[in-house]
CSV table of C-alpha atoms and ligand atoms in Angstrom, one decimal:
chain,number,residue,atom,x,y,z
A,615,MET,CA,20.0,-6.5,20.3
A,616,ARG,CA,20.6,-10.3,20.2
A,617,ILE,CA,17.0,-10.9,19.1
A,618,PRO,CA,16.0,-8.0,16.8
A,619,LEU,CA,12.4,-7.1,16.0
A,620,LEU,CA,13.2,-7.8,12.3
A,621,ASP,CA,16.3,-8.4,10.2
A,622,LEU,CA,16.1,-7.4,6.5
A,623,GLN,CA,19.7,-8.5,5.9
A,624,ALA,CA,18.7,-12.1,6.8
A,625,MET,CA,15.9,-11.8,4.3
A,626,HIS,CA,18.0,-10.3,1.4
A,627,ALA,CA,21.2,-12.3,1.8
A,628,PRO,CA,19.9,-15.6,0.2
A,629,LEU,CA,18.3,-13.5,-2.6
A,630,ARG,CA,21.4,-11.5,-3.4
A,631,ALA,CA,22.2,-13.0,-6.7
A,632,GLU,CA,18.6,-12.8,-8.0
A,633,LEU,CA,18.3,-9.2,-6.8
A,634,ASP,CA,21.6,-8.2,-8.3
A,635,ALA,CA,20.5,-9.7,-11.7
A,636,ALA,CA,17.1,-8.0,-11.6
A,637,ILE,CA,18.7,-4.6,-10.8
A,638,ALA,CA,21.4,-5.1,-13.5
A,639,ALA,CA,18.6,-5.9,-16.1
A,640,VAL,CA,16.9,-2.6,-15.3
A,641,LEU,CA,20.2,-0.7,-15.6
A,642,ASP,CA,20.8,-2.4,-19.0
A,643,SER,CA,17.3,-1.6,-20.2
A,644,GLY,CA,17.6,2.1,-19.6
A,645,ALA,CA,13.9,2.3,-18.6
A,646,PHE,CA,13.7,3.6,-15.0
A,647,VAL,CA,10.1,4.9,-14.5
A,648,LEU,CA,7.0,2.8,-15.2
A,649,GLY,CA,7.7,0.6,-18.3
A,650,HIS,CA,7.9,-3.1,-18.7
A,651,GLU,CA,9.0,-4.0,-15.1
A,652,VAL,CA,6.3,-2.0,-13.6
A,653,SER,CA,3.5,-3.3,-15.8
A,654,ALA,CA,4.7,-6.9,-15.2
A,655,PHE,CA,4.8,-6.4,-11.5
A,656,GLU,CA,1.3,-4.8,-11.5
A,657,ALA,CA,-0.1,-7.8,-13.3
A,658,GLU,CA,1.7,-10.3,-11.0
A,659,PHE,CA,0.7,-8.5,-7.8
A,660,ALA,CA,-3.0,-8.1,-8.9
A,661,ALA,CA,-3.1,-11.8,-9.8
A,662,PHE,CA,-1.6,-12.6,-6.4
A,663,CYS,CA,-4.5,-10.6,-4.8
A,664,GLY,CA,-7.0,-12.3,-7.1
A,665,VAL,CA,-8.1,-9.0,-8.7
A,666,ALA,CA,-7.9,-7.8,-12.3
A,667,HIS,CA,-6.0,-4.5,-12.0
A,668,GLY,CA,-3.0,-3.2,-10.2
A,669,VAL,CA,-1.6,0.4,-10.5
A,670,GLY,CA,1.8,1.0,-9.1
A,671,VAL,CA,2.4,4.2,-7.3
A,672,ALA,CA,5.2,5.9,-5.3
A,673,ASN,CA,4.2,4.7,-1.8
A,674,GLY,CA,1.4,3.4,0.3
A,675,THR,CA,0.2,6.9,1.3
A,676,ASP,CA,-0.2,7.9,-2.3
A,677,ALA,CA,-2.0,4.6,-2.9
A,678,LEU,CA,-4.6,5.7,-0.4
A,679,ILE,CA,-5.0,9.3,-1.5
A,680,LEU,CA,-5.2,8.4,-5.2
A,681,ALA,CA,-7.6,5.5,-4.5
A,682,LEU,CA,-9.9,7.9,-2.6
A,683,GLU,CA,-9.7,10.4,-5.5
A,684,ALA,CA,-10.3,7.7,-8.1
A,685,CYS,CA,-13.4,6.6,-6.3
A,686,GLY,CA,-14.7,10.2,-6.5
A,687,ILE,CA,-14.1,11.2,-2.9
A,688,GLY,CA,-13.2,14.9,-2.6
A,689,PRO,CA,-13.2,18.0,-0.4
A,690,GLY,CA,-16.0,18.1,2.1
A,691,ASP,CA,-16.9,14.4,1.8
A,692,GLU,CA,-17.0,12.5,5.0
A,693,VAL,CA,-14.6,9.6,5.4
A,694,ILE,CA,-14.5,7.2,8.4
A,695,VAL,CA,-11.1,5.8,9.5
A,696,PRO,CA,-10.1,3.8,12.5
A,697,ALA,CA,-8.9,5.8,15.6
A,698,PHE,CA,-6.1,3.3,15.9
A,699,THR,CA,-3.8,2.8,12.9
A,700,PHE,CA,-0.7,4.3,11.3
A,701,ILE,CA,-1.4,8.0,10.8
A,702,ALA,CA,-1.2,7.9,7.0
A,703,THR,CA,-4.7,6.3,6.9
A,704,ALA,CA,-6.1,9.5,8.4
A,705,GLY,CA,-3.6,11.9,6.9
A,706,VAL,CA,-4.7,11.2,3.4
A,707,VAL,CA,-8.3,12.2,4.3
A,708,SER,CA,-7.2,15.5,5.7
A,709,ARG,CA,-4.8,16.2,2.8
A,710,LEU,CA,-7.7,15.6,0.3
A,711,GLY,CA,-9.8,18.2,2.2
A,712,ALA,CA,-12.3,15.6,3.1
A,713,ARG,CA,-13.9,15.5,6.5
A,714,LEU,CA,-12.3,13.0,8.8
A,715,VAL,CA,-14.4,10.9,11.1
A,716,PHE,CA,-12.9,8.4,13.5
A,717,ALA,CA,-14.4,5.1,14.5
A,718,ASP,CA,-13.3,2.9,17.4
A,719,VAL,CA,-11.8,-0.5,16.7
A,720,ASP,CA,-12.4,-4.1,17.9
A,721,ALA,CA,-10.3,-5.0,21.0
A,722,ALA,CA,-9.2,-8.4,19.6
A,723,HIS,CA,-7.9,-7.7,16.1
A,724,ALA,CA,-7.6,-3.9,16.3
A,725,GLY,CA,-9.7,-3.3,13.1
A,726,LEU,CA,-13.0,-1.7,12.2
A,727,THR,CA,-16.1,-3.8,12.3
A,728,ALA,CA,-19.7,-3.1,11.3
A,729,ALA,CA,-20.4,-2.6,15.0
A,730,THR,CA,-17.7,0.0,15.5
A,731,VAL,CA,-18.6,1.9,12.3
A,732,ALA,CA,-22.4,1.9,12.7
A,733,PRO,CA,-22.4,4.6,15.5
A,734,VAL,CA,-20.5,7.1,13.4
A,735,LEU,CA,-22.1,6.3,10.0
A,736,GLY,CA,-24.3,9.1,8.8
A,737,PRO,CA,-26.0,10.5,5.7
A,738,ALA,CA,-22.8,12.5,4.8
A,739,THR,CA,-20.5,9.4,5.0
A,740,LYS,CA,-19.0,8.8,1.5
A,741,ALA,CA,-16.3,6.3,2.3
A,742,VAL,CA,-14.8,4.0,5.0
A,743,ILE,CA,-11.1,3.0,5.0
A,744,ALA,CA,-10.7,-0.3,6.8
A,745,VAL,CA,-7.2,-1.2,7.9
A,746,HIS,CA,-5.9,-4.8,8.2
A,747,LEU,CA,-3.7,-3.7,11.0
A,748,TYR,CA,-0.6,-5.8,11.8
A,749,GLY,CA,-1.6,-8.2,9.0
A,750,TYR,CA,-4.9,-9.3,10.8
A,751,PRO,CA,-7.8,-9.0,8.3
A,752,ALA,CA,-10.7,-6.9,9.5
A,753,PRO,CA,-14.1,-8.6,9.1
A,754,LEU,CA,-15.1,-6.9,5.9
A,755,LEU,CA,-18.1,-8.9,4.9
A,756,ASP,CA,-20.3,-7.5,7.6
A,757,LEU,CA,-18.9,-4.1,7.0
A,758,ARG,CA,-19.6,-4.3,3.3
A,759,ARG,CA,-23.2,-5.4,4.1
A,760,LEU,CA,-23.6,-2.3,6.2
A,761,LEU,CA,-22.1,0.1,3.6
A,762,GLU,CA,-23.3,-1.2,0.3
A,763,PRO,CA,-27.0,-0.4,0.6
A,764,ARG,CA,-26.0,3.2,1.6
A,765,GLY,CA,-23.7,3.6,-1.4
A,766,VAL,CA,-20.7,4.2,0.8
A,767,VAL,CA,-17.3,3.3,-0.7
A,768,LEU,CA,-15.2,0.7,1.1
A,769,LEU,CA,-11.5,1.0,0.7
A,770,GLU,CA,-8.9,-1.3,2.2
A,771,ASP,CA,-5.7,-0.1,3.7
A,772,ALA,CA,-3.7,-3.4,3.3
A,773,ALA,CA,-0.3,-1.8,3.8
A,774,GLN,CA,0.5,-4.3,6.5
A,775,ALA,CA,-1.4,-7.3,5.1
A,776,HIS,CA,0.0,-8.6,1.8
A,777,GLY,CA,-1.4,-12.1,1.3
A,778,ALA,CA,-3.7,-12.2,4.3
A,779,ARG,CA,-6.9,-14.0,3.6
A,780,LEU,CA,-10.5,-13.5,4.7
A,781,HIS,CA,-12.9,-16.5,4.1
A,782,GLY,CA,-10.2,-17.9,1.7
A,783,THR,CA,-9.8,-14.8,-0.4
A,784,ARG,CA,-6.8,-12.5,-0.3
A,785,VAL,CA,-7.4,-9.0,1.1
A,786,GLY,CA,-7.3,-6.1,-1.3
A,787,GLY,CA,-10.3,-7.2,-3.4
A,788,PHE,CA,-13.1,-6.8,-0.9
A,789,GLY,CA,-13.5,-3.1,-1.2
A,790,ARG,CA,-13.6,-0.9,-4.3
A,791,ALA,CA,-9.8,-0.6,-4.1
A,792,GLY,CA,-7.1,-2.2,-1.9
A,793,CYS,CA,-4.0,-0.1,-1.1
A,794,PHE,CA,-0.6,-1.6,-0.3
A,795,SER,CA,2.7,-0.1,0.8
A,796,PHE,CA,6.1,-1.6,-0.1
A,797,TYR,CA,8.1,0.2,2.5
A,798,PRO,CA,11.1,-2.0,3.1
A,799,THR,CA,9.9,-3.5,6.4
A,800,LYS,CA,6.5,-4.6,5.1
A,801,ASN,CA,5.8,-8.3,4.4
A,802,LEU,CA,6.6,-7.5,0.8
A,803,GLY,CA,9.1,-4.6,0.9
A,804,ALA,CA,11.0,-2.7,-1.8
A,805,LEU,CA,14.5,-1.4,-1.4
A,806,GLY,CA,13.0,2.1,-0.9
A,807,ASP,CA,9.5,3.4,-1.2
A,808,GLY,CA,6.7,1.9,-3.4
A,809,GLY,CA,3.0,1.2,-3.3
A,810,ILE,CA,0.1,-0.2,-5.4
A,811,VAL,CA,-3.6,0.0,-5.6
A,812,VAL,CA,-5.5,-3.1,-6.7
A,813,THR,CA,-9.1,-3.0,-7.9
A,814,ARG,CA,-11.6,-5.1,-9.7
A,815,GLU,CA,-13.0,-2.1,-11.5
A,816,PRO,CA,-11.5,-1.1,-14.9
A,817,GLU,CA,-12.7,2.5,-14.5
A,818,VAL,CA,-11.1,3.0,-11.1
A,819,ALA,CA,-7.8,1.5,-12.5
A,820,GLU,CA,-8.0,3.8,-15.5
A,821,ARG,CA,-8.5,6.8,-13.4
A,822,LEU,CA,-5.6,5.8,-11.1
A,823,ARG,CA,-3.3,5.5,-14.1
A,824,LEU,CA,-4.2,9.0,-15.1
A,825,LEU,CA,-3.9,10.5,-11.6
A,826,ARG,CA,-0.5,9.0,-10.8
A,827,ASN,CA,1.0,10.4,-14.0
A,828,HIS,CA,-0.1,14.1,-14.4
A,829,GLY,CA,-3.4,13.0,-15.9
A,830,ARG,CA,-1.4,12.0,-19.0
A,831,ARG,CA,-3.1,10.0,-21.7
A,832,THR,CA,-0.6,10.4,-24.4
A,833,GLN,CA,2.8,12.1,-24.6
A,834,VAL,CA,1.1,15.4,-25.2
A,835,GLU,CA,-2.4,15.1,-23.8
A,836,HIS,CA,-3.4,15.5,-20.2
A,837,LEU,CA,-7.0,14.7,-19.3
A,838,THR,CA,-7.1,15.8,-15.7
A,839,PRO,CA,-4.8,17.4,-13.2
A,840,GLY,CA,-2.8,14.7,-11.6
A,841,VAL,CA,0.4,14.2,-9.6
A,842,ASN,CA,3.8,12.4,-10.1
A,843,SER,CA,3.3,9.2,-8.1
A,844,ARG,CA,4.9,6.6,-10.3
A,845,LEU,CA,6.6,3.3,-9.3
A,846,ASP,CA,10.3,3.0,-10.2
A,847,ALA,CA,11.3,0.2,-12.5
A,848,LEU,CA,14.1,-0.7,-10.1
A,849,GLN,CA,11.7,-1.2,-7.2
A,850,ALA,CA,9.3,-3.1,-9.4
A,851,ALA,CA,12.1,-5.5,-10.5
A,852,VAL,CA,13.1,-6.1,-6.9
A,853,LEU,CA,9.4,-6.6,-5.9
A,854,ARG,CA,9.0,-9.2,-8.7
A,855,VAL,CA,11.8,-11.2,-7.2
A,856,LYS,CA,10.5,-10.9,-3.7
A,857,LEU,CA,6.9,-11.6,-4.6
A,858,ARG,CA,8.0,-15.2,-5.5
A,859,TYR,CA,8.9,-15.7,-1.9
A,860,LEU,CA,6.1,-13.9,-0.2
A,861,THR,CA,3.8,-17.0,0.4
A,862,ALA,CA,6.7,-18.9,2.0
A,863,TRP,CA,7.6,-15.9,4.1
A,864,ASN,CA,4.0,-15.5,5.3
A,865,GLU,CA,3.8,-19.2,6.1
A,866,ALA,CA,7.0,-18.8,8.2
A,867,ARG,CA,5.5,-15.9,10.0
A,868,ARG,CA,2.3,-17.9,10.7
A,869,ARG,CA,4.3,-20.8,12.1
A,870,LEU,CA,6.2,-18.6,14.4
A,871,ALA,CA,3.0,-16.8,15.5
A,872,ALA,CA,1.4,-20.2,16.3
A,873,LEU,CA,4.5,-21.0,18.4
A,874,TYR,CA,4.2,-17.7,20.3
A,875,ASP,CA,0.4,-18.4,20.7
A,876,ALA,CA,1.2,-21.8,22.2
A,877,LEU,CA,4.0,-20.7,24.5
A,878,LEU,CA,2.2,-17.6,25.8
A,879,ALA,CA,-1.2,-19.3,26.3
A,880,PRO,CA,-0.3,-20.2,30.0
A,881,LEU,CA,0.3,-16.6,30.9
A,882,PRO,CA,-3.0,-14.9,31.9
A,883,GLN,CA,-1.2,-11.5,32.0
A,884,VAL,CA,-0.6,-11.6,28.2
A,885,THR,CA,-3.4,-11.2,25.7
A,886,ARG,CA,-2.6,-12.8,22.4
A,887,PRO,CA,-3.7,-11.5,19.0
A,888,GLY,CA,-7.4,-12.2,18.3
A,889,VAL,CA,-8.4,-13.3,14.9
A,890,ALA,CA,-11.6,-12.3,13.2
A,891,GLU,CA,-13.9,-15.1,12.0
A,892,GLY,CA,-12.7,-16.5,8.7
A,893,ALA,CA,-9.4,-14.5,8.9
A,894,GLU,CA,-6.0,-15.8,8.1
A,895,PRO,CA,-3.5,-13.2,9.3
A,896,VAL,CA,0.0,-12.8,7.9
A,897,TYR,CA,1.5,-11.4,11.1
A,898,HIS,CA,3.2,-8.3,9.9
A,899,GLN,CA,3.5,-7.9,13.6
A,900,TYR,CA,3.0,-10.3,16.5
A,901,VAL,CA,1.3,-8.0,18.9
A,902,VAL,CA,0.3,-8.9,22.5
A,903,GLN,CA,-1.5,-6.7,25.0
A,904,VAL,CA,0.0,-6.3,28.4
A,905,GLU,CA,-0.3,-4.1,31.5
A,906,GLU,CA,3.1,-2.9,32.9
A,907,ARG,CA,4.3,-2.6,29.3
A,908,GLU,CA,7.2,-0.3,29.9
A,909,ARG,CA,8.6,-2.5,32.7
A,910,LEU,CA,8.3,-5.6,30.5
A,911,ARG,CA,10.0,-3.8,27.6
A,912,ALA,CA,12.9,-2.8,29.8
A,913,PHE,CA,13.2,-6.3,31.3
A,914,LEU,CA,13.3,-7.8,27.7
A,915,ALA,CA,15.8,-5.2,26.5
A,916,GLU,CA,18.1,-6.0,29.3
A,917,ARG,CA,18.1,-9.6,28.0
A,918,GLY,CA,18.9,-8.4,24.4
A,919,ILE,CA,15.3,-8.8,23.2
A,920,ALA,CA,14.0,-6.0,21.0
A,921,THR,CA,10.3,-4.9,21.2
A,922,ALA,CA,8.3,-2.0,19.7
A,923,VAL,CA,5.1,-0.2,20.3
A,924,TYR,CA,2.9,0.4,17.3
A,925,TYR,CA,1.2,2.8,18.2
A,926,PRO,CA,1.7,4.5,21.6
A,927,LEU,CA,-1.1,7.0,20.8
A,928,ALA,CA,-4.5,6.7,19.3
A,929,LEU,CA,-4.9,9.1,16.4
A,930,HIS,CA,-7.2,11.5,18.2
A,931,GLU,CA,-4.5,11.7,20.9
A,932,GLN,CA,-1.9,12.8,18.3
A,933,PRO,CA,-1.1,16.5,18.3
A,934,ALA,CA,-2.1,16.6,14.6
A,935,TYR,CA,-5.6,15.5,15.5
A,936,ARG,CA,-6.3,16.7,19.0
A,937,SER,CA,-9.7,18.4,18.9
A,938,PRO,CA,-12.7,19.2,21.1
A,939,ARG,CA,-14.5,16.8,18.6
A,940,TRP,CA,-12.7,13.9,20.2
A,941,PRO,CA,-12.1,14.4,23.9
A,942,ARG,CA,-10.3,11.7,25.8
A,943,GLY,CA,-12.5,8.7,26.3
A,944,SER,CA,-14.1,9.1,22.8
A,945,PHE,CA,-12.6,5.8,21.5
A,946,PRO,CA,-11.9,3.7,24.6
A,947,VAL,CA,-10.8,0.6,22.8
A,948,ALA,CA,-8.3,2.5,20.7
A,949,GLU,CA,-7.0,4.3,23.7
A,950,GLY,CA,-6.6,1.1,25.7
A,951,LEU,CA,-4.7,-0.6,22.8
A,952,ALA,CA,-2.3,2.4,22.6
A,953,ARG,CA,-1.5,1.8,26.3
A,954,ARG,CA,-1.1,-2.0,26.1
A,955,VAL,CA,0.1,-3.2,22.6
A,956,LEU,CA,3.6,-4.6,22.4
A,957,SER,CA,5.2,-6.0,19.2
A,958,LEU,CA,7.5,-9.0,19.8
A,959,PRO,CA,10.3,-10.1,17.4
A,960,LEU,CA,8.8,-11.7,14.3
A,961,PHE,CA,10.3,-12.1,10.8
A,962,PRO,CA,10.4,-15.1,8.5
A,963,GLU,CA,14.0,-16.0,9.3
A,964,LEU,CA,13.7,-15.7,13.1
A,965,PRO,CA,14.7,-19.1,14.6
A,966,GLU,CA,12.1,-20.9,16.7
A,967,GLU,CA,14.7,-21.0,19.5
A,968,ALA,CA,14.5,-17.2,19.6
A,969,VAL,CA,10.7,-17.3,20.0
A,970,ARG,CA,11.1,-19.8,22.9
A,971,GLU,CA,13.7,-17.5,24.5
A,972,VAL,CA,11.4,-14.4,24.2
A,973,CYS,CA,8.5,-16.4,25.7
A,974,ALA,CA,10.7,-17.7,28.6
A,975,ALA,CA,11.8,-14.2,29.4
A,976,ILE,CA,8.2,-12.9,29.4
A,977,ALA,CA,7.2,-15.8,31.7
A,978,ALA,CA,10.2,-15.0,34.0
A,979,PHE,CA,9.0,-11.4,34.2
A,980,TYR,CA,5.5,-12.3,35.3
A,981,ALA,CA,6.9,-15.0,37.7
A,982,GLY,CA,8.6,-12.2,39.6
A,983,GLY,CA,11.9,-12.2,37.8
A,984,SER,CA,11.5,-8.5,37.2
A,985,GLY,CA,12.3,-7.7,40.8
B,600,LIG,C1,-1.5,1.0,7.9
B,600,LIG,C2,-0.6,1.8,7.0
B,600,LIG,N1,-1.2,2.6,6.1
B,600,LIG,C3,-0.5,3.4,5.3
B,600,LIG,C4,0.9,3.3,5.3
B,600,LIG,C5,1.7,4.2,4.4
B,600,LIG,O1,2.5,3.6,3.5
B,600,LIG,P1,3.9,4.3,3.0
B,600,LIG,O2,4.8,4.4,4.2
B,600,LIG,O3,4.4,3.4,1.9
B,600,LIG,O4,3.5,5.7,2.5
B,600,LIG,C6,1.6,2.4,6.1
B,600,LIG,C7,3.0,2.2,6.2
B,600,LIG,O5,3.9,2.9,6.4
B,600,LIG,C8,0.8,1.6,7.0
B,600,LIG,O6,1.3,0.8,7.9
């Protein structure tokens, strides 16, 4: 594709010398799991999020499952997740043996709101996982107001939203814990898998440190059954380098998203991303909603423009979760998004000229150029 969806080489090439030096330093240190690089990164990333504690883990999925456990959620507890998100958000609930409950999402920003959660909230609800999908913050203040008096735990799945802000504050610190993935394509990506949980609460952080490392307190003493979900020193060293650029990269994404917004505004057939009140997205994806999605995709592909669909099915439509509990039509907004969402090329190094070309091609499609 002439205009790819994303280009990690373009991101890494200018950092090559810094990355090489960081990797070499870890090789020389001989410390490969946890250790100095990991604790330094944990502190730096927690500070970036404006919270006191960060606990590095092996990936974003583990961040979610360990955060649930650290907040006391276990088998049989009811956990609400959006019906439209990456499947890991729901998978962790099932893997924990907790009872999964889906809620519909908001049509504009594709996240949970107090209004979409309220109808499925019940006396058995123990936790809600709000997802900042595509890097658009979900409106958590209303949600927190709904959950707090009921003693329901709010967790943030911020895997796609490193650095996004809500009412001026970075996401990750609104709930009891914020979970991030460092999968290479994320706004902050490792050179492999990685994840972190950030939290304001020292007890939650302490429990996470135990759980991620076999419940180990000292070399010989294990306080609780845990798992091996540690962050590698090599990944932490790479992430420390890349964290220094994250704010500039997010700014570049926002500039390009604003350009998309302006150029697509005249097209009534294209619904642009909606932004919740007080939210500053970081555009992990620039996602429009269109009818005739497959024909538009083919039209763009013929012109060398890559697109993607995240996600073509709502979670209750996935084979893993099909159930008489959730017949078709149960979550109409999620189902509609799955039919209409389309990710356009967006990454910090994408030239503005490419955005103009993508928008011109979309305009040509709707002007009848498709036939
Ligand atoms: C919304 C969301 N949640 C959870 C995850 C899981 O993260 P990981 O792939 O690092 O396990 C991802 C990313 O893949 C994600 O996009």
